[in-house]
């Protein structure tokens, strides 16, 4: 269970340690059917779980992995947390998973147990593999080892090499319903006041609700909307909100949510481009965010 620290500080379980799966029963049942009938019909060795971030793809992948692999040494994980550089040292400043991480996993797999049990390779996520790492994975998928299951987590199919995608069974996972989101909130944040507006902002992603609650983004969004609706709000009010959003790049999207809430579709492309520039061109975040907030205000 989650221990509540402060009003906006929560501990959510990592997917590996999370035994609460809400939704996605169809995908799970598809796998169970294939797994239970593997002696009559060989199971596809590569399962690609795709869908928006924060909907439970990794939770499902770990749940499947725990049902399949035989020994502890038969489970291999590739993710940013285990990312390494060419010298085998942790690579904590990278934005992509390196080819060295994939190669190290292949070496470990080649030395793993020969007990005959199934092995599992879980990649979270394929989107984060750099080009060389993707090509190394592709070579492995071209001739997958016997009794080895690949679980590939994908946030955007467009980010995956077509040659990798073509070798996988693609399972499309859908955003969670409001009722499912509410159930997860009741489970992991029983004392939190999760508004209907926060549920709407989540767009079916409990991961986004978790980020909003941990960062206080839900309250900042309410403050943003109030500021935009208030005819007496001024530049000082808007820069104050911009400064609250600036330290958390994951919150920049609430400006797009505000644009959608006010029905200002014409602003969406320019605001999206401006947000991308903030993270790409090393602009002062609060200034760039302030300009977007001002544009929204001017259109109301």
CSV table of C-alpha atoms in Angstrom, one decimal:
chain,number,residue,atom,x,y,z
A,1,UNK,CA,0.0,0.0,0.0
A,2,UNK,CA,1.0,3.6,-0.5
A,3,UNK,CA,2.0,5.8,2.4
A,4,UNK,CA,0.9,9.4,2.2
A,5,UNK,CA,3.7,11.7,3.2
A,6,UNK,CA,2.3,15.2,2.6
A,7,UNK,CA,-0.6,16.7,0.7
A,8,UNK,CA,1.3,16.3,-2.6
A,9,UNK,CA,3.9,13.6,-1.8
A,10,UNK,CA,3.0,10.0,-2.5
A,11,UNK,CA,4.9,6.7,-3.0
A,12,UNK,CA,3.6,4.7,-5.9
A,13,UNK,CA,4.9,1.2,-6.5
A,14,UNK,CA,7.2,0.5,-9.4
A,15,UNK,CA,5.6,-1.7,-12.1
A,16,UNK,CA,7.8,-4.6,-11.0
A,17,UNK,CA,6.4,-4.5,-7.5
A,18,UNK,CA,2.8,-3.6,-8.4
A,19,UNK,CA,0.4,-6.5,-8.1
A,20,UNK,CA,-2.6,-4.3,-8.9
A,21,UNK,CA,-3.6,-4.4,-12.5
A,22,UNK,CA,-6.8,-2.5,-13.5
A,23,UNK,CA,-8.1,-3.0,-17.0
A,24,UNK,CA,-6.4,-4.7,-19.9
A,25,UNK,CA,-8.1,-8.0,-19.2
A,26,UNK,CA,-8.5,-8.7,-22.9
A,27,UNK,CA,-4.8,-8.5,-23.6
A,28,UNK,CA,-4.0,-10.5,-20.5
A,29,UNK,CA,-6.5,-13.2,-21.5
A,30,UNK,CA,-5.1,-13.3,-25.0
A,31,UNK,CA,-1.6,-14.0,-23.6
A,32,UNK,CA,-2.9,-16.6,-21.1
A,33,UNK,CA,-4.7,-18.4,-23.9
A,34,UNK,CA,-1.6,-18.5,-26.1
A,35,UNK,CA,0.6,-19.5,-23.1
A,36,UNK,CA,-1.7,-22.3,-22.0
A,37,UNK,CA,-1.9,-23.7,-25.5
A,38,UNK,CA,1.8,-23.4,-26.3
A,39,UNK,CA,2.3,-27.1,-26.6
A,40,UNK,CA,-0.3,-27.4,-29.4
A,41,UNK,CA,0.4,-24.0,-31.0
A,42,UNK,CA,3.8,-22.5,-30.5
A,43,UNK,CA,3.5,-19.1,-28.8
A,44,UNK,CA,4.7,-16.0,-30.6
A,45,UNK,CA,8.1,-15.2,-29.0
A,46,UNK,CA,7.7,-11.4,-29.3
A,47,UNK,CA,4.8,-9.5,-27.7
A,48,UNK,CA,4.6,-5.8,-28.1
A,49,UNK,CA,2.5,-3.9,-25.6
A,50,UNK,CA,1.7,-0.5,-27.0
A,51,UNK,CA,-0.4,2.4,-25.8
A,52,UNK,CA,-0.1,5.8,-24.1
A,53,UNK,CA,2.2,6.2,-21.1
A,54,UNK,CA,0.9,5.5,-17.6
A,55,UNK,CA,-1.9,3.1,-18.5
A,56,UNK,CA,-0.4,0.0,-17.0
A,57,UNK,CA,1.7,-1.5,-19.9
A,58,UNK,CA,4.7,-2.2,-17.7
A,59,UNK,CA,2.6,-3.5,-14.8
A,60,UNK,CA,1.0,-6.0,-17.3
A,61,UNK,CA,4.4,-6.9,-18.7
A,62,UNK,CA,5.9,-7.7,-15.3
A,63,UNK,CA,2.8,-9.7,-14.4
A,64,UNK,CA,3.3,-11.8,-17.5
A,65,UNK,CA,7.0,-12.1,-16.9
A,66,UNK,CA,6.5,-13.5,-13.4
A,67,UNK,CA,4.2,-16.2,-14.8
A,68,UNK,CA,6.7,-17.3,-17.4
A,69,UNK,CA,10.4,-17.2,-16.4
A,70,UNK,CA,11.8,-20.2,-14.6
A,71,UNK,CA,14.7,-19.0,-12.4
A,72,UNK,CA,15.7,-15.6,-11.2
A,73,UNK,CA,18.7,-15.6,-13.7
A,74,UNK,CA,16.3,-16.2,-16.5
A,75,UNK,CA,14.7,-12.7,-16.4
A,76,UNK,CA,16.4,-9.8,-18.2
A,77,UNK,CA,15.4,-6.2,-18.1
A,78,UNK,CA,16.4,-3.3,-20.3
A,79,UNK,CA,15.4,0.1,-19.2
A,80,UNK,CA,16.8,3.6,-18.4
A,81,UNK,CA,17.5,2.6,-14.8
A,82,UNK,CA,19.9,-0.2,-16.0
A,83,UNK,CA,21.4,1.9,-18.8
A,84,UNK,CA,25.2,1.6,-19.2
A,85,UNK,CA,27.9,3.3,-21.2
A,86,UNK,CA,30.7,1.7,-23.2
A,87,UNK,CA,32.7,1.1,-20.1
A,88,UNK,CA,29.8,-0.7,-18.4
A,89,UNK,CA,29.2,2.1,-16.0
A,90,UNK,CA,25.7,3.5,-15.1
A,91,UNK,CA,24.6,6.0,-17.7
A,92,UNK,CA,22.4,8.4,-15.8
A,93,UNK,CA,22.5,11.4,-18.0
A,94,UNK,CA,21.3,9.9,-21.2
A,95,UNK,CA,18.0,10.3,-23.0
A,96,UNK,CA,18.2,7.0,-24.8
A,97,UNK,CA,19.1,3.4,-24.0
A,98,UNK,CA,22.5,2.6,-25.3
A,99,UNK,CA,23.6,-0.3,-27.5
A,100,UNK,CA,26.0,-1.4,-24.7
A,101,UNK,CA,23.0,-2.1,-22.5
A,102,UNK,CA,21.5,-4.4,-25.1
A,103,UNK,CA,24.8,-6.1,-25.8
A,104,UNK,CA,25.3,-6.7,-22.0
A,105,UNK,CA,21.9,-8.3,-21.8
A,106,UNK,CA,22.7,-10.6,-24.7
A,107,UNK,CA,26.0,-11.6,-23.0
A,108,UNK,CA,24.2,-12.4,-19.7
A,109,UNK,CA,21.5,-14.3,-21.6
A,110,UNK,CA,24.1,-16.5,-23.3
A,111,UNK,CA,25.5,-17.3,-19.9
A,112,UNK,CA,22.2,-17.9,-18.2
A,113,UNK,CA,20.7,-21.1,-16.9
A,114,UNK,CA,20.5,-24.1,-19.2
A,115,UNK,CA,17.8,-25.7,-17.1
A,116,UNK,CA,15.4,-25.6,-20.0
A,117,UNK,CA,13.0,-23.2,-18.3
A,118,UNK,CA,11.6,-20.2,-20.2
A,119,UNK,CA,13.5,-16.9,-20.2
A,120,UNK,CA,12.0,-13.5,-20.5
A,121,UNK,CA,13.5,-10.3,-21.9
A,122,UNK,CA,11.5,-7.2,-20.9
A,123,UNK,CA,12.3,-3.8,-22.6
A,124,UNK,CA,10.8,-0.7,-21.1
A,125,UNK,CA,10.7,1.0,-23.5
A,126,UNK,CA,11.5,0.4,-27.1
A,127,UNK,CA,10.9,4.1,-27.8
A,128,UNK,CA,14.0,4.9,-25.7
A,129,UNK,CA,16.4,2.6,-27.6
A,130,UNK,CA,18.9,4.6,-29.7
A,131,UNK,CA,19.4,3.5,-33.4
A,132,UNK,CA,22.3,1.2,-32.6
A,133,UNK,CA,20.4,-0.5,-29.8
A,134,UNK,CA,17.3,-0.9,-32.0
A,135,UNK,CA,19.5,-2.6,-34.6
A,136,UNK,CA,21.0,-4.9,-32.0
A,137,UNK,CA,17.6,-5.9,-30.8
A,138,UNK,CA,16.5,-6.5,-34.4
A,139,UNK,CA,19.3,-9.0,-35.0
A,140,UNK,CA,18.2,-10.9,-31.9
A,141,UNK,CA,14.6,-10.9,-33.0
A,142,UNK,CA,15.5,-12.2,-36.5
A,143,UNK,CA,16.4,-15.5,-34.9
A,144,UNK,CA,14.9,-15.5,-31.4
A,145,UNK,CA,16.5,-18.1,-29.0
A,146,UNK,CA,14.3,-21.1,-28.1
A,147,UNK,CA,12.0,-20.8,-25.1
A,148,UNK,CA,12.6,-17.1,-24.8
A,149,UNK,CA,9.7,-14.5,-24.5
A,150,UNK,CA,10.3,-10.9,-25.5
A,151,UNK,CA,8.0,-8.3,-23.9
A,152,UNK,CA,8.4,-5.0,-25.6
A,153,UNK,CA,6.8,-1.9,-24.1
A,154,UNK,CA,6.0,0.8,-26.7
A,155,UNK,CA,4.5,4.2,-26.1
A,156,UNK,CA,4.4,5.3,-29.7
A,157,UNK,CA,4.4,2.8,-32.5
A,158,UNK,CA,5.8,5.4,-34.9
A,159,UNK,CA,9.0,5.5,-32.8
A,160,UNK,CA,9.7,1.8,-33.5
A,161,UNK,CA,11.6,0.5,-36.5
A,162,UNK,CA,9.1,-1.1,-38.9
A,163,UNK,CA,11.4,-4.2,-39.1
A,164,UNK,CA,11.2,-4.6,-35.3
A,165,UNK,CA,7.4,-4.1,-35.4
A,166,UNK,CA,6.9,-6.6,-38.1
A,167,UNK,CA,8.5,-9.3,-36.0
A,168,UNK,CA,6.2,-8.8,-33.0
A,169,UNK,CA,2.6,-9.6,-32.1
A,170,UNK,CA,1.3,-6.1,-31.4
A,171,UNK,CA,-1.2,-5.8,-28.6
A,172,UNK,CA,-2.8,-2.3,-28.5
A,173,UNK,CA,-3.7,-1.3,-25.0
A,174,UNK,CA,-6.3,1.5,-24.5
A,175,UNK,CA,-6.5,4.4,-22.0
A,176,UNK,CA,-8.2,3.6,-18.8
A,177,UNK,CA,-11.8,4.6,-18.2
A,178,UNK,CA,-12.8,7.2,-15.6
A,179,UNK,CA,-14.1,4.4,-13.4
A,180,UNK,CA,-10.9,2.5,-13.6
A,181,UNK,CA,-8.9,5.6,-12.8
A,182,UNK,CA,-11.1,6.3,-9.8
A,183,UNK,CA,-10.5,2.7,-8.6
A,184,UNK,CA,-6.7,3.1,-8.8
A,185,UNK,CA,-7.0,6.4,-7.0
A,186,UNK,CA,-9.0,4.8,-4.2
A,187,UNK,CA,-6.3,2.1,-4.0
A,188,UNK,CA,-3.2,4.1,-4.0
A,189,UNK,CA,-4.4,7.5,-2.8
A,190,UNK,CA,-7.3,6.7,-0.5
A,191,UNK,CA,-7.0,10.0,1.4
A,192,UNK,CA,-6.4,12.2,-1.6
A,193,UNK,CA,-9.0,14.5,-3.0
A,194,UNK,CA,-8.8,13.6,-6.7
A,195,UNK,CA,-11.2,15.9,-8.6
A,196,UNK,CA,-13.2,15.0,-11.7
A,197,UNK,CA,-11.1,17.7,-13.5
A,198,UNK,CA,-7.9,15.8,-12.6
A,199,UNK,CA,-9.4,12.6,-13.9
A,200,UNK,CA,-10.3,14.4,-17.1
A,201,UNK,CA,-6.8,15.8,-17.4
A,202,UNK,CA,-5.3,12.3,-17.1
A,203,UNK,CA,-6.7,11.3,-20.5
A,204,UNK,CA,-6.9,7.7,-19.3
A,205,UNK,CA,-3.4,7.6,-17.8
A,206,UNK,CA,-3.1,6.8,-14.1
A,207,UNK,CA,0.6,7.6,-14.4
A,208,UNK,CA,-0.3,11.2,-15.3
A,209,UNK,CA,-2.5,11.4,-12.2
A,210,UNK,CA,0.4,10.2,-10.1
A,211,UNK,CA,2.6,12.8,-11.6
A,212,UNK,CA,0.0,15.6,-11.1
A,213,UNK,CA,-0.5,14.6,-7.5
A,214,UNK,CA,3.2,14.2,-6.7
A,215,UNK,CA,4.1,17.6,-8.3
A,216,UNK,CA,1.0,19.5,-7.2
A,217,UNK,CA,0.2,19.9,-10.9
A,218,UNK,CA,-3.5,19.5,-10.3
A,219,UNK,CA,-3.6,22.5,-8.0
A,220,UNK,CA,-1.4,24.5,-10.3
A,221,UNK,CA,-3.8,23.8,-13.2
A,222,UNK,CA,-6.7,25.0,-11.1
A,223,UNK,CA,-4.8,28.2,-10.3
A,224,UNK,CA,-4.0,28.6,-14.0
A,225,UNK,CA,-7.6,28.3,-15.1
A,226,UNK,CA,-8.7,30.7,-12.3
A,227,UNK,CA,-6.0,33.2,-13.4
A,228,UNK,CA,-7.1,33.0,-17.1
A,229,UNK,CA,-10.8,33.4,-16.2
A,230,UNK,CA,-10.2,36.3,-13.8
A,231,UNK,CA,-10.5,39.6,-15.8
A,232,UNK,CA,-8.4,41.4,-13.1
A,233,UNK,CA,-5.4,39.0,-13.4
A,234,UNK,CA,-2.2,40.6,-14.7
A,235,UNK,CA,1.3,39.8,-15.9
A,236,UNK,CA,2.6,39.3,-12.3
A,237,UNK,CA,-0.1,36.6,-11.7
A,238,UNK,CA,0.8,34.9,-15.0
A,239,UNK,CA,4.6,34.9,-14.4
A,240,UNK,CA,4.0,33.6,-10.9
A,241,UNK,CA,2.1,30.6,-12.3
A,242,UNK,CA,4.8,30.1,-15.0
A,243,UNK,CA,7.5,29.9,-12.3
A,244,UNK,CA,5.5,27.2,-10.6
A,245,UNK,CA,5.2,25.1,-13.8
A,246,UNK,CA,8.8,25.8,-15.0
A,247,UNK,CA,10.7,23.3,-12.7
A,248,UNK,CA,8.5,20.4,-13.9
A,249,UNK,CA,8.7,19.8,-17.6
A,250,UNK,CA,6.1,17.1,-17.3
A,251,UNK,CA,3.6,19.8,-16.3
A,252,UNK,CA,4.1,21.9,-19.4
A,253,UNK,CA,1.3,20.0,-21.0
A,254,UNK,CA,-1.3,21.5,-18.7
A,255,UNK,CA,-1.0,24.7,-20.9
A,256,UNK,CA,-2.3,22.6,-23.8
A,257,UNK,CA,-5.0,21.2,-21.5
A,258,UNK,CA,-6.1,24.8,-20.8
A,259,UNK,CA,-6.1,25.6,-24.5
A,260,UNK,CA,-8.4,22.6,-25.0
A,261,UNK,CA,-10.6,23.5,-22.1
A,262,UNK,CA,-11.3,27.0,-23.5
A,263,UNK,CA,-11.8,25.7,-27.0
A,264,UNK,CA,-8.8,27.6,-28.5
A,265,UNK,CA,-7.9,25.0,-31.1
A,266,UNK,CA,-6.1,27.6,-33.3
A,267,UNK,CA,-3.5,28.2,-30.5
A,268,UNK,CA,-2.7,24.5,-30.2
A,269,UNK,CA,0.0,24.2,-32.9
A,270,UNK,CA,1.9,27.3,-31.9
A,271,UNK,CA,1.8,26.4,-28.2
A,272,UNK,CA,3.0,22.9,-28.9
A,273,UNK,CA,5.9,24.3,-31.0
A,274,UNK,CA,6.7,26.8,-28.2
A,275,UNK,CA,6.8,24.1,-25.5
A,276,UNK,CA,9.1,21.9,-27.7
A,277,UNK,CA,11.4,24.9,-28.1
A,278,UNK,CA,11.6,25.4,-24.3
A,279,UNK,CA,13.0,21.9,-23.9
A,280,UNK,CA,15.1,21.9,-27.0
A,281,UNK,CA,16.7,25.3,-27.2
A,282,UNK,CA,17.5,25.8,-23.5
A,283,UNK,CA,15.3,28.9,-23.2
A,284,UNK,CA,14.4,30.2,-19.7
A,285,UNK,CA,11.3,28.0,-19.1
A,286,UNK,CA,9.3,30.6,-17.1
A,287,UNK,CA,9.6,33.2,-19.9
A,288,UNK,CA,8.5,30.7,-22.6
A,289,UNK,CA,5.6,29.5,-20.4
A,290,UNK,CA,4.6,33.1,-19.5
A,291,UNK,CA,4.3,33.9,-23.2
A,292,UNK,CA,2.0,31.0,-23.8
A,293,UNK,CA,-0.2,31.9,-20.9
A,294,UNK,CA,-0.3,35.4,-22.1
A,295,UNK,CA,-1.4,34.3,-25.6
A,296,UNK,CA,-4.2,32.2,-24.0
A,297,UNK,CA,-5.3,35.2,-21.9
A,298,UNK,CA,-5.4,37.5,-24.9
A,299,UNK,CA,-7.7,35.1,-26.8
A,300,UNK,CA,-10.3,34.9,-24.0
